[in-house]
mmCIF file of C-alpha atoms and ligand atoms in Angstrom:
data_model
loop_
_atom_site.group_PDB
_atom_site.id
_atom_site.type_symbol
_atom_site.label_atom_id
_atom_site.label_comp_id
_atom_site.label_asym_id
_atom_site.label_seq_id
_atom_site.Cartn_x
_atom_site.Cartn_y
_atom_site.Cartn_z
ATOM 1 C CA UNK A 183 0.000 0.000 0.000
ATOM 2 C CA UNK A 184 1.475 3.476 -0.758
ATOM 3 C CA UNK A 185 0.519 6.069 1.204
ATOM 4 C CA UNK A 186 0.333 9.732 -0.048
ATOM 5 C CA UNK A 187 3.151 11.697 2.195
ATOM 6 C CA UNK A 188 2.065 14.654 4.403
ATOM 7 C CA UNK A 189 4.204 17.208 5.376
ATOM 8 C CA UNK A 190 2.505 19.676 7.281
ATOM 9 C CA UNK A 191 3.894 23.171 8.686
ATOM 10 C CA UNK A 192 2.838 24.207 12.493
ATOM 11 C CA UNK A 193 3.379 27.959 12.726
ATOM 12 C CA UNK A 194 2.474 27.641 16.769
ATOM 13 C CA UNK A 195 2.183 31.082 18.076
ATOM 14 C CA UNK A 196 4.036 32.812 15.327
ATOM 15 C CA UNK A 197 2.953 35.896 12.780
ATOM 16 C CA UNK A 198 -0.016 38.423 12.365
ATOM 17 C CA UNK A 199 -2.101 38.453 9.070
ATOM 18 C CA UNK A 200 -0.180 40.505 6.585
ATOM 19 C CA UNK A 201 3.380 37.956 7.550
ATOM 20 C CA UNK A 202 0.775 34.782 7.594
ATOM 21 C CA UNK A 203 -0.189 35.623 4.096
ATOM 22 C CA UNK A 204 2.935 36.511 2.716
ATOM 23 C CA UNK A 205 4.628 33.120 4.149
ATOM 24 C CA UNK A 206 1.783 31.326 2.823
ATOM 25 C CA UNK A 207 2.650 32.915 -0.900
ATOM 26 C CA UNK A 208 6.040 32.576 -0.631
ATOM 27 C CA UNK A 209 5.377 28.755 0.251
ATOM 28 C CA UNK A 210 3.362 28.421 -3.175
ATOM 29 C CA UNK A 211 5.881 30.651 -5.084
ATOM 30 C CA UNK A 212 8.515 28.196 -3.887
ATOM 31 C CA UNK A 213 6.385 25.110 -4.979
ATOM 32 C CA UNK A 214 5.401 27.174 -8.789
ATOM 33 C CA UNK A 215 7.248 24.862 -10.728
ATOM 34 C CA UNK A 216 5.555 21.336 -8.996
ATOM 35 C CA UNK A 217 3.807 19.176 -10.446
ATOM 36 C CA UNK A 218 0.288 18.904 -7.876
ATOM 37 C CA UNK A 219 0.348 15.111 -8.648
ATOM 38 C CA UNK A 220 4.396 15.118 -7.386
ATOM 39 C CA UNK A 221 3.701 16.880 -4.524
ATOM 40 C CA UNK A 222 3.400 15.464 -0.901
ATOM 41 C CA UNK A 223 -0.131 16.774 0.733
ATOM 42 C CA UNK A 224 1.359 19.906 1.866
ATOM 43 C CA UNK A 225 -0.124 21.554 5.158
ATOM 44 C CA UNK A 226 -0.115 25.454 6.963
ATOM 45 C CA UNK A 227 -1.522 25.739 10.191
ATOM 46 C CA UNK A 228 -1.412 29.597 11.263
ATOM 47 C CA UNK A 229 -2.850 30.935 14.140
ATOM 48 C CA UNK A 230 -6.985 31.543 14.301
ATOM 49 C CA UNK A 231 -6.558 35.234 13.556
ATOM 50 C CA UNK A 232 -4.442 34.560 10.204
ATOM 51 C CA UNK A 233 -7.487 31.424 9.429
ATOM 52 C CA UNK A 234 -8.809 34.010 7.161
ATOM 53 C CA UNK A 235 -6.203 35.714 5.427
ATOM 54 C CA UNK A 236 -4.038 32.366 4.797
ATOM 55 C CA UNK A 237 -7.501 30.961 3.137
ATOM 56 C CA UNK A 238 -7.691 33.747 0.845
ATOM 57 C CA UNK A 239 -4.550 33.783 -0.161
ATOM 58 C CA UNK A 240 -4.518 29.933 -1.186
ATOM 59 C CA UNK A 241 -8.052 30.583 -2.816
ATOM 60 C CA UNK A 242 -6.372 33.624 -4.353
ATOM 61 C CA UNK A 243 -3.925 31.687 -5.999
ATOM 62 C CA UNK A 244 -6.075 28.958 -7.259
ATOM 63 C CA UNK A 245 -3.147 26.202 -7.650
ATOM 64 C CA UNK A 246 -4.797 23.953 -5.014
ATOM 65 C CA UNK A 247 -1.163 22.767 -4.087
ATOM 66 C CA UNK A 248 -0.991 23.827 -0.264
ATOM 67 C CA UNK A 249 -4.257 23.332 2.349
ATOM 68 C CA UNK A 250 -4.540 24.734 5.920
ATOM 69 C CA UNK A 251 -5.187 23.096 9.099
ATOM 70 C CA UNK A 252 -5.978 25.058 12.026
ATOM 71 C CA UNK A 253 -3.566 24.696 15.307
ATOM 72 C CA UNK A 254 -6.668 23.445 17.586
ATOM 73 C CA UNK A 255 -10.297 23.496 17.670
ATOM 74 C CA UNK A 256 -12.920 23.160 20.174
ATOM 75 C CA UNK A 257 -15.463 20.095 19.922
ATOM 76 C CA UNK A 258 -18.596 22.240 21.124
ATOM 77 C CA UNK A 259 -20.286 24.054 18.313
ATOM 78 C CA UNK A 260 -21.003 27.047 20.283
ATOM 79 C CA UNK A 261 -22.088 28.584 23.623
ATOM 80 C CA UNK A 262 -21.009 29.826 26.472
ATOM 81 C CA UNK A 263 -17.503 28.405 26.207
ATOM 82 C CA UNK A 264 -15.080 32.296 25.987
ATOM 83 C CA UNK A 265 -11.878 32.282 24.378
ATOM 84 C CA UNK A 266 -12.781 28.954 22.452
ATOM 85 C CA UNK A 267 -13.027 28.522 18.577
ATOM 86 C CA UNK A 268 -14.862 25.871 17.701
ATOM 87 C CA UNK A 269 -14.231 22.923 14.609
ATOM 88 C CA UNK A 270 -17.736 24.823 12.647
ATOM 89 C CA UNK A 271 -15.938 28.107 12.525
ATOM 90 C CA UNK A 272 -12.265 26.800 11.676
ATOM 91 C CA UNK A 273 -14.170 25.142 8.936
ATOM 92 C CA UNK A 274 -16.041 28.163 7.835
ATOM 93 C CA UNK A 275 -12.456 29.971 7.841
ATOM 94 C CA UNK A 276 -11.199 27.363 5.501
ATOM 95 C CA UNK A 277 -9.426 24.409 7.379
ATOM 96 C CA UNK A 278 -9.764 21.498 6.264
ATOM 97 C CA UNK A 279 -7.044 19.989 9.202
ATOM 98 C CA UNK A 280 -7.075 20.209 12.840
ATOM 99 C CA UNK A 281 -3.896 19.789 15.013
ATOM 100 C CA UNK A 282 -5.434 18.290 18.045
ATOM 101 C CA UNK A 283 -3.268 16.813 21.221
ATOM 102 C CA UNK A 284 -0.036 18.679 20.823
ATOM 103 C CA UNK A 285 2.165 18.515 23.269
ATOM 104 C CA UNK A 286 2.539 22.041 24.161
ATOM 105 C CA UNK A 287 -1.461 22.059 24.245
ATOM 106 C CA UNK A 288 -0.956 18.839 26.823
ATOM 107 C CA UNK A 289 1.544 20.935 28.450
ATOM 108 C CA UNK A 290 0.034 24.378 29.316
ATOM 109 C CA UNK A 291 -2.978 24.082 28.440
ATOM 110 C CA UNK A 292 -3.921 21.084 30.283
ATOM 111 C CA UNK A 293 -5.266 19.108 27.090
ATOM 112 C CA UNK A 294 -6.561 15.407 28.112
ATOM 113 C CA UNK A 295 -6.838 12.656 26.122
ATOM 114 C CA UNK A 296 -10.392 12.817 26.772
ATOM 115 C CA UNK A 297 -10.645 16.495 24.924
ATOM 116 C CA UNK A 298 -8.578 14.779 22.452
ATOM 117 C CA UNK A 299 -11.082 12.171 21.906
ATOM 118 C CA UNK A 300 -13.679 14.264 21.525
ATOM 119 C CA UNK A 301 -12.099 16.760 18.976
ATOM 120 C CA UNK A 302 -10.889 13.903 16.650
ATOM 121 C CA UNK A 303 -14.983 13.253 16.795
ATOM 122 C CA UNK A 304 -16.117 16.207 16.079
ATOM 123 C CA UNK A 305 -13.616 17.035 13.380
ATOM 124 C CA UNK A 306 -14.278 13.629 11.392
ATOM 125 C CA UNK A 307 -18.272 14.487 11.962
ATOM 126 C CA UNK A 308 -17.441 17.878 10.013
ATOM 127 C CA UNK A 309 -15.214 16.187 6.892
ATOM 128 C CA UNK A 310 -12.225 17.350 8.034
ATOM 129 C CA UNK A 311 -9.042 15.953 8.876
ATOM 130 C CA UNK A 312 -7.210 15.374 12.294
ATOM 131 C CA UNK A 313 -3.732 15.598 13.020
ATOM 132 C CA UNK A 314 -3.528 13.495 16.056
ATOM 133 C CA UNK A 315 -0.249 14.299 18.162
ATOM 134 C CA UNK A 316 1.474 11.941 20.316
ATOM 135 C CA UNK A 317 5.011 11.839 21.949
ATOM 136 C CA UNK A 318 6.903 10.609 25.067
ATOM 137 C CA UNK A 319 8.674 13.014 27.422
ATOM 138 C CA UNK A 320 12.291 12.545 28.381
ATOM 139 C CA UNK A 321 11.552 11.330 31.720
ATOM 140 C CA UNK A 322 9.132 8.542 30.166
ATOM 141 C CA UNK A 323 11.758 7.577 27.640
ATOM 142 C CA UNK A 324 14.457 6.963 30.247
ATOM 143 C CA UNK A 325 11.680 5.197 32.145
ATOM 144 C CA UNK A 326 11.658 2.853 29.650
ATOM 145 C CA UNK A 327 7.293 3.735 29.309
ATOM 146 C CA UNK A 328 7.884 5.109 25.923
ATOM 147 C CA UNK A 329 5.577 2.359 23.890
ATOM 148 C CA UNK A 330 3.321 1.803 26.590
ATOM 149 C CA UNK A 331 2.433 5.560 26.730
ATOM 150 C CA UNK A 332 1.911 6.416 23.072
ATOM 151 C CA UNK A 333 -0.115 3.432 22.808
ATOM 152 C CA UNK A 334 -2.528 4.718 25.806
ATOM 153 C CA UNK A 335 -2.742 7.997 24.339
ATOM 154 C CA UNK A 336 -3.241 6.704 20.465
ATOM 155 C CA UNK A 337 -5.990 4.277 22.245
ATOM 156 C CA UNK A 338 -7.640 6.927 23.940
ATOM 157 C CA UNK A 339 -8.022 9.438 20.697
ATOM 158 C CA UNK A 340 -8.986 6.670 18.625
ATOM 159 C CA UNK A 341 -12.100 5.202 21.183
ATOM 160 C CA UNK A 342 -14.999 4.750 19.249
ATOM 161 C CA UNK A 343 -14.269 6.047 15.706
ATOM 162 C CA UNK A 344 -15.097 3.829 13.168
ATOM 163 C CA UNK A 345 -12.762 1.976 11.049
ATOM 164 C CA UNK A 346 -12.909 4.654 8.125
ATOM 165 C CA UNK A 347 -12.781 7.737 9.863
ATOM 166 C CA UNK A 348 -9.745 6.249 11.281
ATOM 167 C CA UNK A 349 -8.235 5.297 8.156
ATOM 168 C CA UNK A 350 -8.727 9.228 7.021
ATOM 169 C CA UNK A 351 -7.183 10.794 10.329
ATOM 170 C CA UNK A 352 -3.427 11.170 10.739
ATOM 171 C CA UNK A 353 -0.833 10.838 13.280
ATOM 172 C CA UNK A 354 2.064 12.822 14.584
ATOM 173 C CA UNK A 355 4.673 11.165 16.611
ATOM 174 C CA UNK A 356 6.350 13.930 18.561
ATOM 175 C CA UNK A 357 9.037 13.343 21.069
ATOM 176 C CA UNK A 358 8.628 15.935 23.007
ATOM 177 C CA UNK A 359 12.435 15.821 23.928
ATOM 178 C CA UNK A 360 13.050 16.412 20.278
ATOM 179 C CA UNK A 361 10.191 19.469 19.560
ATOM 180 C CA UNK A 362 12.199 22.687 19.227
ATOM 181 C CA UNK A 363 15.557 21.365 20.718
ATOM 182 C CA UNK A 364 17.798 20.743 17.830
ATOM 183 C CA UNK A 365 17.230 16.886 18.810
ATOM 184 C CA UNK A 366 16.265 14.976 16.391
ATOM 185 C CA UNK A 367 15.539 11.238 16.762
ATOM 186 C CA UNK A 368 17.269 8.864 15.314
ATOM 187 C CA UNK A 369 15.091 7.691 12.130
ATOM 188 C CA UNK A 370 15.403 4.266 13.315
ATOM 189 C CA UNK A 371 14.038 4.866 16.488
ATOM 190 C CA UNK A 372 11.429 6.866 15.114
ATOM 191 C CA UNK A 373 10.305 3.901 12.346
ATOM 192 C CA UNK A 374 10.093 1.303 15.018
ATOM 193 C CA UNK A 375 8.151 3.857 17.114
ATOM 194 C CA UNK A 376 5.860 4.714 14.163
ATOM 195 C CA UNK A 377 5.168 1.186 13.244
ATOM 196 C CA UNK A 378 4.258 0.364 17.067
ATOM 197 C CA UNK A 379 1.393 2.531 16.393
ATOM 198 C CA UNK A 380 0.658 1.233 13.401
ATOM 199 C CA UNK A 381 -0.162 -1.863 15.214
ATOM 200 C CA UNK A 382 -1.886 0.020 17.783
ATOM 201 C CA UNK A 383 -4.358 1.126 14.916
ATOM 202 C CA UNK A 384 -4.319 -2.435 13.558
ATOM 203 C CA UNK A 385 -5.417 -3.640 17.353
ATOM 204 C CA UNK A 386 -7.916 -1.370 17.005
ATOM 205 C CA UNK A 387 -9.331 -0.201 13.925
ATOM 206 C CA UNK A 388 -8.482 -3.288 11.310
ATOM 207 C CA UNK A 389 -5.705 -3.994 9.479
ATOM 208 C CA UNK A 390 -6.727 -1.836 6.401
ATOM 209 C CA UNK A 391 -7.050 1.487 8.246
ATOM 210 C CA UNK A 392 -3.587 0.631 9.731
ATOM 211 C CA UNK A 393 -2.122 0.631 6.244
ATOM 212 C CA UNK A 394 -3.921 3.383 5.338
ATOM 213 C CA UNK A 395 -3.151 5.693 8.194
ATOM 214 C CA UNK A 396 -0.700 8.400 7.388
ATOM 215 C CA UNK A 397 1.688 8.799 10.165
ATOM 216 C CA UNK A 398 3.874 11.448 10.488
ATOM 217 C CA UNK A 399 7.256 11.983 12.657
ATOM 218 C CA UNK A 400 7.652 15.795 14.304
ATOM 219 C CA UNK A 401 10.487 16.987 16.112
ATOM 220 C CA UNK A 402 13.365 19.126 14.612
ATOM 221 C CA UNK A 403 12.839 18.183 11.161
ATOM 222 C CA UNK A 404 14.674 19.962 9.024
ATOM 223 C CA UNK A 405 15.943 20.296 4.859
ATOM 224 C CA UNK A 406 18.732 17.891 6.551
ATOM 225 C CA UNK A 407 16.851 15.445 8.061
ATOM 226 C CA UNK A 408 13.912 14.808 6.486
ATOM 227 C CA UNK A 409 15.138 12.459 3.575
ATOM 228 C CA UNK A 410 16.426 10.033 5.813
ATOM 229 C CA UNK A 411 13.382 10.153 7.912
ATOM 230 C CA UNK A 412 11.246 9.398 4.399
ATOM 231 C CA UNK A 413 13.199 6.492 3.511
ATOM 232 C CA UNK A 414 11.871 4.722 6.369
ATOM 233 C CA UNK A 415 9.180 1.918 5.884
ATOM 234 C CA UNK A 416 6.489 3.672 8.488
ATOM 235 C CA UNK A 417 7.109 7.483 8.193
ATOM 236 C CA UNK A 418 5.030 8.854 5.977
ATOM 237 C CA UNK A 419 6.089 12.714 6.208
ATOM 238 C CA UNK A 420 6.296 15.374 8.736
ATOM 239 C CA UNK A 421 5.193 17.824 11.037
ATOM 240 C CA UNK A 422 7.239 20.710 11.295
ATOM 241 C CA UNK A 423 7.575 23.846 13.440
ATOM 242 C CA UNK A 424 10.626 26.054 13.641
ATOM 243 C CA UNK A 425 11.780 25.261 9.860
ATOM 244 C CA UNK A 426 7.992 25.715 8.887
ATOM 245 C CA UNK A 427 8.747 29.467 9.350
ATOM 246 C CA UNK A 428 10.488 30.129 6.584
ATOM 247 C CA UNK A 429 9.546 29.376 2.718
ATOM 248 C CA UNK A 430 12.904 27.955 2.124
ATOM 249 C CA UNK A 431 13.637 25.589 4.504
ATOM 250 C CA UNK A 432 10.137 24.516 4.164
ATOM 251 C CA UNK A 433 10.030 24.205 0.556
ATOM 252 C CA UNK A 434 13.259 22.272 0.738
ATOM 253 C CA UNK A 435 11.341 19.624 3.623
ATOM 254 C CA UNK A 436 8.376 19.369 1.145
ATOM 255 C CA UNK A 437 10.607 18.456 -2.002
ATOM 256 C CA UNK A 438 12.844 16.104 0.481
ATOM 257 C CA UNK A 439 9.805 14.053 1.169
ATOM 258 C CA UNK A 440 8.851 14.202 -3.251
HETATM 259 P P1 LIG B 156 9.922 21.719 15.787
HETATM 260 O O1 LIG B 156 8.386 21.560 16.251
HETATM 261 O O2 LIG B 156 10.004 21.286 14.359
HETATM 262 O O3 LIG B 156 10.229 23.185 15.960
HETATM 263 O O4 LIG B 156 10.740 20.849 16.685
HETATM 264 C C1 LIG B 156 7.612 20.467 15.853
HETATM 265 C C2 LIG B 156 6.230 20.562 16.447
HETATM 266 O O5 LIG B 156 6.086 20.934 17.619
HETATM 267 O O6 LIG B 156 5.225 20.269 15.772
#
């Protein structure tokens, strides 16, 4: 089964509208001379106050080569809920991804696997796409809980979706030891940790969403890295912060995963 390589481009809390727009057309100007077909999917998430102007400049251009995702979303449609931005209005901005579970949203915001649960629901329910993060801490990996961990938090997003919507969603497998640190892991390490879940999704879902579930490796990619990390048999492309910030380097992760 070949599986359609993501690499996706998490701007975290980085850029107002005019710099969200012009990163997102520098992006495209960088990818001109693609072939669509040749490219990876390719994948911005700005902020929620840049939703709009990134979506108009992709619509703007009209190539159809780069789609947004939005960082987070809330799985209530509306109410009483301030500060929150729910998965109808990142939808009616234009996403058509959600980050959900990211580490830093674990972190400080006190995310649960629970909310995570719930998100991936309500983001499926609304045709779009979730980008389901997971990832050990350093304490966990030296604790030897790495596998055991991932698998309870891939279980717990995954309870009660059906076999489909789980072969649609994708995965991130973030180290958080290796987000924004310069540490990368090693690509073998991150293959056998990749195809572990795998075979959490097979446990759980069926063997055919397993092999159709894209899942991605995050954690200091970079131009440098992220050919290596493609030749492995389970990663199937990227999520990436820091180099996501400039059109270059991100260009340059996009054609390394071609
Ligand atoms: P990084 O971040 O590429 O800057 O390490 C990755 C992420 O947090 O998604």
């Amino acid at each position: 089964m070949s599986r359609r390589p993501v690499i996706a481009g998490n701007w975290k809390m980085h850029k107002l509208q005019s710099e969200s727009a012009e990163l997102a057309n520098a992006v495209m100007k960088e990818l001109k001379d693609i072939d669509k077909a040749a490219l990876p999917e390719v994948v911005i998430a700005p902020v929620y106050t840049s939703l709009y102007a990134v979506n108009k400049a992709l619509t703007d251009c009209g190539c159809g080569k780069v789609k947004m995702a939005a960082q987070n979303a809330f799985y209530e449609t509306q109410g009483a809920f301030t500060g929150e931005v729910s998965v109808e209005m990142v939808k009616d901005a234009g996403a058509e991804y959600v980050i959900i579970g990211h580490s830093e949203r674990r972190q400080y915001f006190g995310e649960t696997d629970e909310m995570i649960n719930k998100k991936a629901k309500k983001i499926l329910e609304l045709g779009l796409v979730p980008i389901i993060c997971c990832g050990e801490s350093l304490e966990q990996r030296e604790a030897g809980v790495t596998d055991s961990h991932i698998a309870s938090q891939i279980k717990a997003a995954l309870d009660g979706l059906s076999a489909e919507d789980v072969a649609k969603s994708i995965i991130a497998y973030e180290p958080i030891w290796a987000i924004g640190t310069g540490k990368t892991c090693d690509s073998d390490e991150a293959n056998r940790v990749i195809a572990m879940i795998r075979n959490v999704v097979k446990e759980v879902a069926g063997a055919d969403s397993a092999d159709k579930i894209r899942i991605l490796y995050g954690g200091s990619v970079k131009p440098n890295t992220i050919v290596e990390q493609m030749s492995k048999s389970d990663i199937d492309g990227a999520l990436v912060g820091g180099a996501s910030l400039t059109a270059d380097s991100f260009a340059q992760i996009v054609k390394g995963a071609m």
